[in-house]
């Protein structure tokens, strides 16, 4: 076998040629062990035997097992037993690793919420980058998107938002951690994009107030989100008001 493209090097592998009349078949039996995710590789008992004599075969000499996926995570693991020597053919089988269901939510530690709060974001404030979810029994730190997801409520306005940690993947079926809260603080207008149209002098009093367009992170703010003051002078000392109109 000689690599090409992204691969280099050569491997030489001897192939034994067996007369067709000497070939034998084999059977594969998968044990009925109940496997539950534990963070380690898990493989049930796999028995490969001569189809006629029922005698057990030797792995590596009579057959090899090729696994088609991860043997650690919860889910269905597919594998293929390939005959060697006088044993021909392949047999495809599978087995399951069940998720670890944690029924006591107090065994899941959720840490990392910033006590000072988070800056308001009109698209919704999320705290996934700060949170650390740990299964206390083993000390394993879980991964967002793989082992759990976070859902939010009231996270699109200043005040107190809530979040819930729900489990999936290797921990699917575990009791969710509810009732978490975090604070959302007002954001400043320092980075806002403000567009204000110039006005043409018309000689009419008090008609020179342009309505600003205020944009933060691609979201246009409503007029109720800010107040505007107008001045007659560039130094902004002469405030326009109902008693001090533009003449």
PDB file of C-alpha atoms in Angstrom:
ATOM      1  CA  UNK A   1       0.000   0.000   0.000  1.00  0.00           C
ATOM      2  CA  UNK A   2       1.560   3.317  -1.117  1.00  0.00           C
ATOM      3  CA  UNK A   3       0.185   6.645   0.041  1.00  0.00           C
ATOM      4  CA  UNK A   4      -0.509   9.527  -2.349  1.00  0.00           C
ATOM      5  CA  UNK A   5      -1.814  13.057  -2.146  1.00  0.00           C
ATOM      6  CA  UNK A   6      -1.879  13.944   1.564  1.00  0.00           C
ATOM      7  CA  UNK A   7      -0.216  10.657   2.497  1.00  0.00           C
ATOM      8  CA  UNK A   8       3.257   9.239   1.948  1.00  0.00           C
ATOM      9  CA  UNK A   9       5.069   6.012   2.705  1.00  0.00           C
ATOM     10  CA  UNK A  10       4.600   2.374   1.891  1.00  0.00           C
ATOM     11  CA  UNK A  11       3.255  -0.586   3.884  1.00  0.00           C
ATOM     12  CA  UNK A  12       3.794  -4.217   2.880  1.00  0.00           C
ATOM     13  CA  UNK A  13       1.222  -6.672   4.223  1.00  0.00           C
ATOM     14  CA  UNK A  14       1.369 -10.421   3.464  1.00  0.00           C
ATOM     15  CA  UNK A  15      -1.873 -11.980   2.189  1.00  0.00           C
ATOM     16  CA  UNK A  16      -2.501 -15.694   2.643  1.00  0.00           C
ATOM     17  CA  UNK A  17      -4.201 -17.436  -0.261  1.00  0.00           C
ATOM     18  CA  UNK A  18      -6.446 -20.316   0.840  1.00  0.00           C
ATOM     19  CA  UNK A  19      -8.154 -22.896  -1.337  1.00  0.00           C
ATOM     20  CA  UNK A  20     -11.875 -22.214  -1.463  1.00  0.00           C
ATOM     21  CA  UNK A  21     -12.726 -25.712  -0.248  1.00  0.00           C
ATOM     22  CA  UNK A  22     -10.718 -25.120   2.925  1.00  0.00           C
ATOM     23  CA  UNK A  23     -12.519 -21.909   3.910  1.00  0.00           C
ATOM     24  CA  UNK A  24     -14.672 -21.942   7.018  1.00  0.00           C
ATOM     25  CA  UNK A  25     -17.432 -19.706   8.334  1.00  0.00           C
ATOM     26  CA  UNK A  26     -17.841 -18.234  11.783  1.00  0.00           C
ATOM     27  CA  UNK A  27     -20.558 -16.838  14.050  1.00  0.00           C
ATOM     28  CA  UNK A  28     -20.524 -13.733  16.261  1.00  0.00           C
ATOM     29  CA  UNK A  29     -22.417 -13.415  19.552  1.00  0.00           C
ATOM     30  CA  UNK A  30     -22.593 -10.157  21.504  1.00  0.00           C
ATOM     31  CA  UNK A  31     -22.927 -10.354  25.285  1.00  0.00           C
ATOM     32  CA  UNK A  32     -25.969  -8.900  27.011  1.00  0.00           C
ATOM     33  CA  UNK A  33     -24.091  -6.751  29.513  1.00  0.00           C
ATOM     34  CA  UNK A  34     -25.855  -3.479  30.358  1.00  0.00           C
ATOM     35  CA  UNK A  35     -23.359  -0.736  29.631  1.00  0.00           C
ATOM     36  CA  UNK A  36     -23.782   2.799  31.009  1.00  0.00           C
ATOM     37  CA  UNK A  37     -21.530   5.748  30.202  1.00  0.00           C
ATOM     38  CA  UNK A  38     -18.650   6.061  32.683  1.00  0.00           C
ATOM     39  CA  UNK A  39     -16.084   8.061  30.710  1.00  0.00           C
ATOM     40  CA  UNK A  40     -14.075   4.968  29.790  1.00  0.00           C
ATOM     41  CA  UNK A  41     -14.011   2.572  26.839  1.00  0.00           C
ATOM     42  CA  UNK A  42     -16.693  -0.096  27.134  1.00  0.00           C
ATOM     43  CA  UNK A  43     -16.930  -3.251  25.032  1.00  0.00           C
ATOM     44  CA  UNK A  44     -19.261  -6.144  25.822  1.00  0.00           C
ATOM     45  CA  UNK A  45     -18.255  -9.785  25.582  1.00  0.00           C
ATOM     46  CA  UNK A  46     -17.872 -10.667  21.905  1.00  0.00           C
ATOM     47  CA  UNK A  47     -17.695 -14.382  21.181  1.00  0.00           C
ATOM     48  CA  UNK A  48     -16.522 -15.539  17.761  1.00  0.00           C
ATOM     49  CA  UNK A  49     -16.840 -19.278  17.062  1.00  0.00           C
ATOM     50  CA  UNK A  50     -16.461 -21.778  14.244  1.00  0.00           C
ATOM     51  CA  UNK A  51     -19.907 -22.182  12.707  1.00  0.00           C
ATOM     52  CA  UNK A  52     -19.676 -25.946  12.444  1.00  0.00           C
ATOM     53  CA  UNK A  53     -17.726 -27.030  15.506  1.00  0.00           C
ATOM     54  CA  UNK A  54     -18.793 -24.129  17.752  1.00  0.00           C
ATOM     55  CA  UNK A  55     -15.177 -23.931  18.928  1.00  0.00           C
ATOM     56  CA  UNK A  56     -14.125 -20.425  20.001  1.00  0.00           C
ATOM     57  CA  UNK A  57     -11.730 -18.614  17.685  1.00  0.00           C
ATOM     58  CA  UNK A  58      -8.707 -16.511  18.570  1.00  0.00           C
ATOM     59  CA  UNK A  59      -8.731 -12.786  17.968  1.00  0.00           C
ATOM     60  CA  UNK A  60      -5.772 -11.616  15.925  1.00  0.00           C
ATOM     61  CA  UNK A  61      -5.217 -15.070  14.440  1.00  0.00           C
ATOM     62  CA  UNK A  62      -8.663 -16.154  13.230  1.00  0.00           C
ATOM     63  CA  UNK A  63     -10.356 -12.743  13.128  1.00  0.00           C
ATOM     64  CA  UNK A  64     -10.051  -9.059  13.930  1.00  0.00           C
ATOM     65  CA  UNK A  65     -12.674  -6.577  15.140  1.00  0.00           C
ATOM     66  CA  UNK A  66     -12.997  -3.173  13.492  1.00  0.00           C
ATOM     67  CA  UNK A  67     -15.000  -0.597  15.451  1.00  0.00           C
ATOM     68  CA  UNK A  68     -16.841   1.996  13.384  1.00  0.00           C
ATOM     69  CA  UNK A  69     -17.223   4.608  16.103  1.00  0.00           C
ATOM     70  CA  UNK A  70     -16.449   5.798  19.595  1.00  0.00           C
ATOM     71  CA  UNK A  71     -16.541   3.085  22.279  1.00  0.00           C
ATOM     72  CA  UNK A  72     -16.703   5.579  25.170  1.00  0.00           C
ATOM     73  CA  UNK A  73     -19.692   7.860  24.566  1.00  0.00           C
ATOM     74  CA  UNK A  74     -23.336   6.909  24.959  1.00  0.00           C
ATOM     75  CA  UNK A  75     -25.034   5.679  21.817  1.00  0.00           C
ATOM     76  CA  UNK A  76     -24.929   2.770  19.388  1.00  0.00           C
ATOM     77  CA  UNK A  77     -21.490   1.355  18.650  1.00  0.00           C
ATOM     78  CA  UNK A  78     -21.167  -0.516  15.351  1.00  0.00           C
ATOM     79  CA  UNK A  79     -18.385  -2.988  14.685  1.00  0.00           C
ATOM     80  CA  UNK A  80     -17.377  -5.540  12.079  1.00  0.00           C
ATOM     81  CA  UNK A  81     -15.698  -8.898  12.655  1.00  0.00           C
ATOM     82  CA  UNK A  82     -13.364  -9.760   9.767  1.00  0.00           C
ATOM     83  CA  UNK A  83     -12.278 -13.387   9.277  1.00  0.00           C
ATOM     84  CA  UNK A  84      -8.576 -14.232   8.875  1.00  0.00           C
ATOM     85  CA  UNK A  85      -6.776 -17.237   7.484  1.00  0.00           C
ATOM     86  CA  UNK A  86      -9.207 -20.053   6.768  1.00  0.00           C
ATOM     87  CA  UNK A  87     -12.139 -18.021   8.097  1.00  0.00           C
ATOM     88  CA  UNK A  88     -13.757 -15.921   5.409  1.00  0.00           C
ATOM     89  CA  UNK A  89     -16.279 -13.115   5.296  1.00  0.00           C
ATOM     90  CA  UNK A  90     -17.356 -10.354   7.606  1.00  0.00           C
ATOM     91  CA  UNK A  91     -20.121 -10.048  10.203  1.00  0.00           C
ATOM     92  CA  UNK A  92     -21.529  -6.644  11.236  1.00  0.00           C
ATOM     93  CA  UNK A  93     -22.907  -6.202  14.752  1.00  0.00           C
ATOM     94  CA  UNK A  94     -23.624  -3.415  17.233  1.00  0.00           C
ATOM     95  CA  UNK A  95     -24.199  -2.728  20.914  1.00  0.00           C
ATOM     96  CA  UNK A  96     -25.430   0.195  23.008  1.00  0.00           C
ATOM     97  CA  UNK A  97     -23.941   2.340  25.737  1.00  0.00           C
ATOM     98  CA  UNK A  98     -26.686   4.044  27.725  1.00  0.00           C
ATOM     99  CA  UNK A  99     -26.400   7.622  29.037  1.00  0.00           C
ATOM    100  CA  UNK A 100     -25.622   8.131  32.712  1.00  0.00           C
ATOM    101  CA  UNK A 101     -28.874   9.384  34.234  1.00  0.00           C
ATOM    102  CA  UNK A 102     -28.256  11.547  37.305  1.00  0.00           C
ATOM    103  CA  UNK A 103     -31.589  11.864  39.116  1.00  0.00           C
ATOM    104  CA  UNK A 104     -30.319  14.155  41.879  1.00  0.00           C
ATOM    105  CA  UNK A 105     -29.628  17.586  40.349  1.00  0.00           C
ATOM    106  CA  UNK A 106     -27.617  18.583  43.439  1.00  0.00           C
ATOM    107  CA  UNK A 107     -24.870  16.260  42.178  1.00  0.00           C
ATOM    108  CA  UNK A 108     -24.326  18.668  39.274  1.00  0.00           C
ATOM    109  CA  UNK A 109     -22.359  21.748  40.287  1.00  0.00           C
ATOM    110  CA  UNK A 110     -22.944  24.869  38.188  1.00  0.00           C
ATOM    111  CA  UNK A 111     -20.379  27.606  38.814  1.00  0.00           C
ATOM    112  CA  UNK A 112     -18.921  30.683  37.161  1.00  0.00           C
ATOM    113  CA  UNK A 113     -21.767  33.217  37.083  1.00  0.00           C
ATOM    114  CA  UNK A 114     -20.334  36.735  37.366  1.00  0.00           C
ATOM    115  CA  UNK A 115     -21.773  38.256  40.551  1.00  0.00           C
ATOM    116  CA  UNK A 116     -21.336  41.770  39.102  1.00  0.00           C
ATOM    117  CA  UNK A 117     -23.633  40.921  36.217  1.00  0.00           C
ATOM    118  CA  UNK A 118     -23.396  41.201  32.451  1.00  0.00           C
ATOM    119  CA  UNK A 119     -23.785  44.055  30.001  1.00  0.00           C
ATOM    120  CA  UNK A 120     -27.121  44.274  28.193  1.00  0.00           C
ATOM    121  CA  UNK A 121     -27.253  42.871  24.666  1.00  0.00           C
ATOM    122  CA  UNK A 122     -30.410  43.342  22.616  1.00  0.00           C
ATOM    123  CA  UNK A 123     -29.898  39.899  21.040  1.00  0.00           C
ATOM    124  CA  UNK A 124     -30.002  38.297  24.476  1.00  0.00           C
ATOM    125  CA  UNK A 125     -27.306  37.907  27.129  1.00  0.00           C
ATOM    126  CA  UNK A 126     -25.768  34.425  27.354  1.00  0.00           C
ATOM    127  CA  UNK A 127     -23.335  33.162  29.974  1.00  0.00           C
ATOM    128  CA  UNK A 128     -22.237  29.820  28.535  1.00  0.00           C
ATOM    129  CA  UNK A 129     -18.592  30.872  28.272  1.00  0.00           C
ATOM    130  CA  UNK A 130     -18.484  31.560  32.009  1.00  0.00           C
ATOM    131  CA  UNK A 131     -20.350  28.526  33.300  1.00  0.00           C
ATOM    132  CA  UNK A 132     -18.647  25.350  34.459  1.00  0.00           C
ATOM    133  CA  UNK A 133     -20.827  22.285  34.965  1.00  0.00           C
ATOM    134  CA  UNK A 134     -19.252  19.480  36.987  1.00  0.00           C
ATOM    135  CA  UNK A 135     -20.550  16.033  37.917  1.00  0.00           C
ATOM    136  CA  UNK A 136     -19.538  15.954  41.576  1.00  0.00           C
ATOM    137  CA  UNK A 137     -19.373  12.171  41.918  1.00  0.00           C
ATOM    138  CA  UNK A 138     -16.531  11.807  39.429  1.00  0.00           C
ATOM    139  CA  UNK A 139     -15.284  15.386  39.148  1.00  0.00           C
ATOM    140  CA  UNK A 140     -15.843  15.293  35.387  1.00  0.00           C
ATOM    141  CA  UNK A 141     -16.329  18.720  33.775  1.00  0.00           C
ATOM    142  CA  UNK A 142     -19.108  18.588  31.196  1.00  0.00           C
ATOM    143  CA  UNK A 143     -19.053  20.209  27.751  1.00  0.00           C
ATOM    144  CA  UNK A 144     -21.762  22.602  26.593  1.00  0.00           C
ATOM    145  CA  UNK A 145     -23.453  21.436  23.404  1.00  0.00           C
ATOM    146  CA  UNK A 146     -22.290  17.858  23.978  1.00  0.00           C
ATOM    147  CA  UNK A 147     -23.305  17.050  27.540  1.00  0.00           C
ATOM    148  CA  UNK A 148     -25.711  19.905  28.306  1.00  0.00           C
ATOM    149  CA  UNK A 149     -27.478  22.950  26.930  1.00  0.00           C
ATOM    150  CA  UNK A 150     -28.531  26.243  28.527  1.00  0.00           C
ATOM    151  CA  UNK A 151     -31.929  27.867  28.059  1.00  0.00           C
ATOM    152  CA  UNK A 152     -32.747  31.417  29.165  1.00  0.00           C
ATOM    153  CA  UNK A 153     -35.656  33.604  30.136  1.00  0.00           C
ATOM    154  CA  UNK A 154     -35.784  37.407  30.642  1.00  0.00           C
ATOM    155  CA  UNK A 155     -32.290  37.713  29.144  1.00  0.00           C
ATOM    156  CA  UNK A 156     -33.186  40.471  26.668  1.00  0.00           C
ATOM    157  CA  UNK A 157     -33.720  43.298  29.114  1.00  0.00           C
ATOM    158  CA  UNK A 158     -32.004  44.925  32.075  1.00  0.00           C
ATOM    159  CA  UNK A 159     -32.799  43.196  35.348  1.00  0.00           C
ATOM    160  CA  UNK A 160     -32.591  39.617  36.578  1.00  0.00           C
ATOM    161  CA  UNK A 161     -32.453  36.811  34.011  1.00  0.00           C
ATOM    162  CA  UNK A 162     -32.927  33.100  34.616  1.00  0.00           C
ATOM    163  CA  UNK A 163     -31.246  30.054  33.119  1.00  0.00           C
ATOM    164  CA  UNK A 164     -31.730  26.287  33.156  1.00  0.00           C
ATOM    165  CA  UNK A 165     -29.092  23.635  32.474  1.00  0.00           C
ATOM    166  CA  UNK A 166     -30.565  20.593  30.690  1.00  0.00           C
ATOM    167  CA  UNK A 167     -28.573  17.465  29.978  1.00  0.00           C
ATOM    168  CA  UNK A 168     -28.040  15.562  26.744  1.00  0.00           C
ATOM    169  CA  UNK A 169     -25.610  13.151  25.097  1.00  0.00           C
ATOM    170  CA  UNK A 170     -23.767  11.124  27.738  1.00  0.00           C
ATOM    171  CA  UNK A 171     -26.010  12.558  30.475  1.00  0.00           C
ATOM    172  CA  UNK A 172     -29.333  12.567  28.621  1.00  0.00           C
ATOM    173  CA  UNK A 173     -32.255  12.017  30.972  1.00  0.00           C
ATOM    174  CA  UNK A 174     -30.520  13.558  33.984  1.00  0.00           C
ATOM    175  CA  UNK A 175     -32.569  15.985  36.061  1.00  0.00           C
ATOM    176  CA  UNK A 176     -32.147  19.580  34.896  1.00  0.00           C
ATOM    177  CA  UNK A 177     -30.604  22.226  37.130  1.00  0.00           C
ATOM    178  CA  UNK A 178     -33.196  25.011  37.336  1.00  0.00           C
ATOM    179  CA  UNK A 179     -33.527  28.362  39.031  1.00  0.00           C
ATOM    180  CA  UNK A 180     -30.144  29.873  38.180  1.00  0.00           C
ATOM    181  CA  UNK A 181     -30.116  33.663  37.889  1.00  0.00           C
ATOM    182  CA  UNK A 182     -27.789  36.422  36.740  1.00  0.00           C
ATOM    183  CA  UNK A 183     -27.953  40.199  36.577  1.00  0.00           C
ATOM    184  CA  UNK A 184     -28.088  42.252  33.376  1.00  0.00           C
ATOM    185  CA  UNK A 185     -26.757  45.810  33.587  1.00  0.00           C
ATOM    186  CA  UNK A 186     -27.417  48.703  31.179  1.00  0.00           C
ATOM    187  CA  UNK A 187     -24.916  49.069  28.358  1.00  0.00           C
ATOM    188  CA  UNK A 188     -23.232  52.361  27.469  1.00  0.00           C
ATOM    189  CA  UNK A 189     -23.727  54.246  24.216  1.00  0.00           C
ATOM    190  CA  UNK A 190     -19.992  54.785  23.764  1.00  0.00           C
ATOM    191  CA  UNK A 191     -19.736  52.267  20.936  1.00  0.00           C
ATOM    192  CA  UNK A 192     -23.097  53.113  19.400  1.00  0.00           C
ATOM    193  CA  UNK A 193     -23.320  54.271  15.801  1.00  0.00           C
ATOM    194  CA  UNK A 194     -25.359  57.491  15.722  1.00  0.00           C
ATOM    195  CA  UNK A 195     -26.561  59.055  12.469  1.00  0.00           C
ATOM    196  CA  UNK A 196     -28.088  62.519  12.525  1.00  0.00           C
ATOM    197  CA  UNK A 197     -29.210  64.330   9.385  1.00  0.00           C
ATOM    198  CA  UNK A 198     -28.198  67.954   8.781  1.00  0.00           C
ATOM    199  CA  UNK A 199     -30.987  70.497   8.476  1.00  0.00           C
ATOM    200  CA  UNK A 200     -31.461  73.252   5.906  1.00  0.00           C
ATOM    201  CA  UNK A 201     -32.258  76.691   7.278  1.00  0.00           C
ATOM    202  CA  UNK A 202     -35.828  77.685   6.463  1.00  0.00           C
ATOM    203  CA  UNK A 203     -36.332  80.765   8.568  1.00  0.00           C
ATOM    204  CA  UNK A 204     -39.004  79.035  10.631  1.00  0.00           C
ATOM    205  CA  UNK A 205     -38.473  78.793  14.391  1.00  0.00           C
ATOM    206  CA  UNK A 206     -37.892  75.508  16.238  1.00  0.00           C
ATOM    207  CA  UNK A 207     -37.823  73.170  13.215  1.00  0.00           C
ATOM    208  CA  UNK A 208     -34.169  72.162  13.302  1.00  0.00           C
ATOM    209  CA  UNK A 209     -34.326  69.057  15.480  1.00  0.00           C
ATOM    210  CA  UNK A 210     -33.109  65.962  13.611  1.00  0.00           C
ATOM    211  CA  UNK A 211     -34.258  62.564  14.861  1.00  0.00           C
ATOM    212  CA  UNK A 212     -31.191  60.417  15.479  1.00  0.00           C
ATOM    213  CA  UNK A 213     -30.753  56.802  14.376  1.00  0.00           C
ATOM    214  CA  UNK A 214     -28.890  54.907  17.103  1.00  0.00           C
ATOM    215  CA  UNK A 215     -27.434  51.508  16.283  1.00  0.00           C
ATOM    216  CA  UNK A 216     -25.619  49.044  18.576  1.00  0.00           C
ATOM    217  CA  UNK A 217     -24.279  45.759  17.220  1.00  0.00           C
ATOM    218  CA  UNK A 218     -26.531  46.001  14.174  1.00  0.00           C
ATOM    219  CA  UNK A 219     -29.693  46.633  16.182  1.00  0.00           C
ATOM    220  CA  UNK A 220     -31.494  49.979  15.903  1.00  0.00           C
ATOM    221  CA  UNK A 221     -32.648  51.295  19.267  1.00  0.00           C
ATOM    222  CA  UNK A 222     -36.158  52.575  19.877  1.00  0.00           C
ATOM    223  CA  UNK A 223     -36.616  56.206  20.843  1.00  0.00           C
ATOM    224  CA  UNK A 224     -37.819  54.987  24.242  1.00  0.00           C
ATOM    225  CA  UNK A 225     -34.304  53.673  24.936  1.00  0.00           C
ATOM    226  CA  UNK A 226     -32.674  57.105  25.076  1.00  0.00           C
ATOM    227  CA  UNK A 227     -33.276  60.840  25.445  1.00  0.00           C
ATOM    228  CA  UNK A 228     -31.977  63.613  23.184  1.00  0.00           C
ATOM    229  CA  UNK A 229     -30.984  67.185  24.015  1.00  0.00           C
ATOM    230  CA  UNK A 230     -30.420  69.878  21.391  1.00  0.00           C
ATOM    231  CA  UNK A 231     -28.199  72.949  21.661  1.00  0.00           C
ATOM    232  CA  UNK A 232     -27.944  76.130  19.684  1.00  0.00           C
ATOM    233  CA  UNK A 233     -24.172  76.354  19.907  1.00  0.00           C
ATOM    234  CA  UNK A 234     -21.259  74.025  19.116  1.00  0.00           C
ATOM    235  CA  UNK A 235     -20.002  74.270  22.691  1.00  0.00           C
ATOM    236  CA  UNK A 236     -23.359  72.852  23.819  1.00  0.00           C
ATOM    237  CA  UNK A 237     -24.028  75.460  26.471  1.00  0.00           C
ATOM    238  CA  UNK A 238     -27.228  76.936  25.044  1.00  0.00           C
ATOM    239  CA  UNK A 239     -29.873  74.211  25.501  1.00  0.00           C
ATOM    240  CA  UNK A 240     -32.927  74.383  23.271  1.00  0.00           C
ATOM    241  CA  UNK A 241     -36.182  74.147  25.212  1.00  0.00           C
ATOM    242  CA  UNK A 242     -39.783  75.298  25.110  1.00  0.00           C
ATOM    243  CA  UNK A 243     -38.614  78.582  26.592  1.00  0.00           C
ATOM    244  CA  UNK A 244     -35.465  78.804  24.482  1.00  0.00           C
ATOM    245  CA  UNK A 245     -36.483  78.039  20.927  1.00  0.00           C
ATOM    246  CA  UNK A 246     -34.538  78.461  17.706  1.00  0.00           C
ATOM    247  CA  UNK A 247     -35.586  81.750  16.209  1.00  0.00           C
TER     248      UNK A 247
END
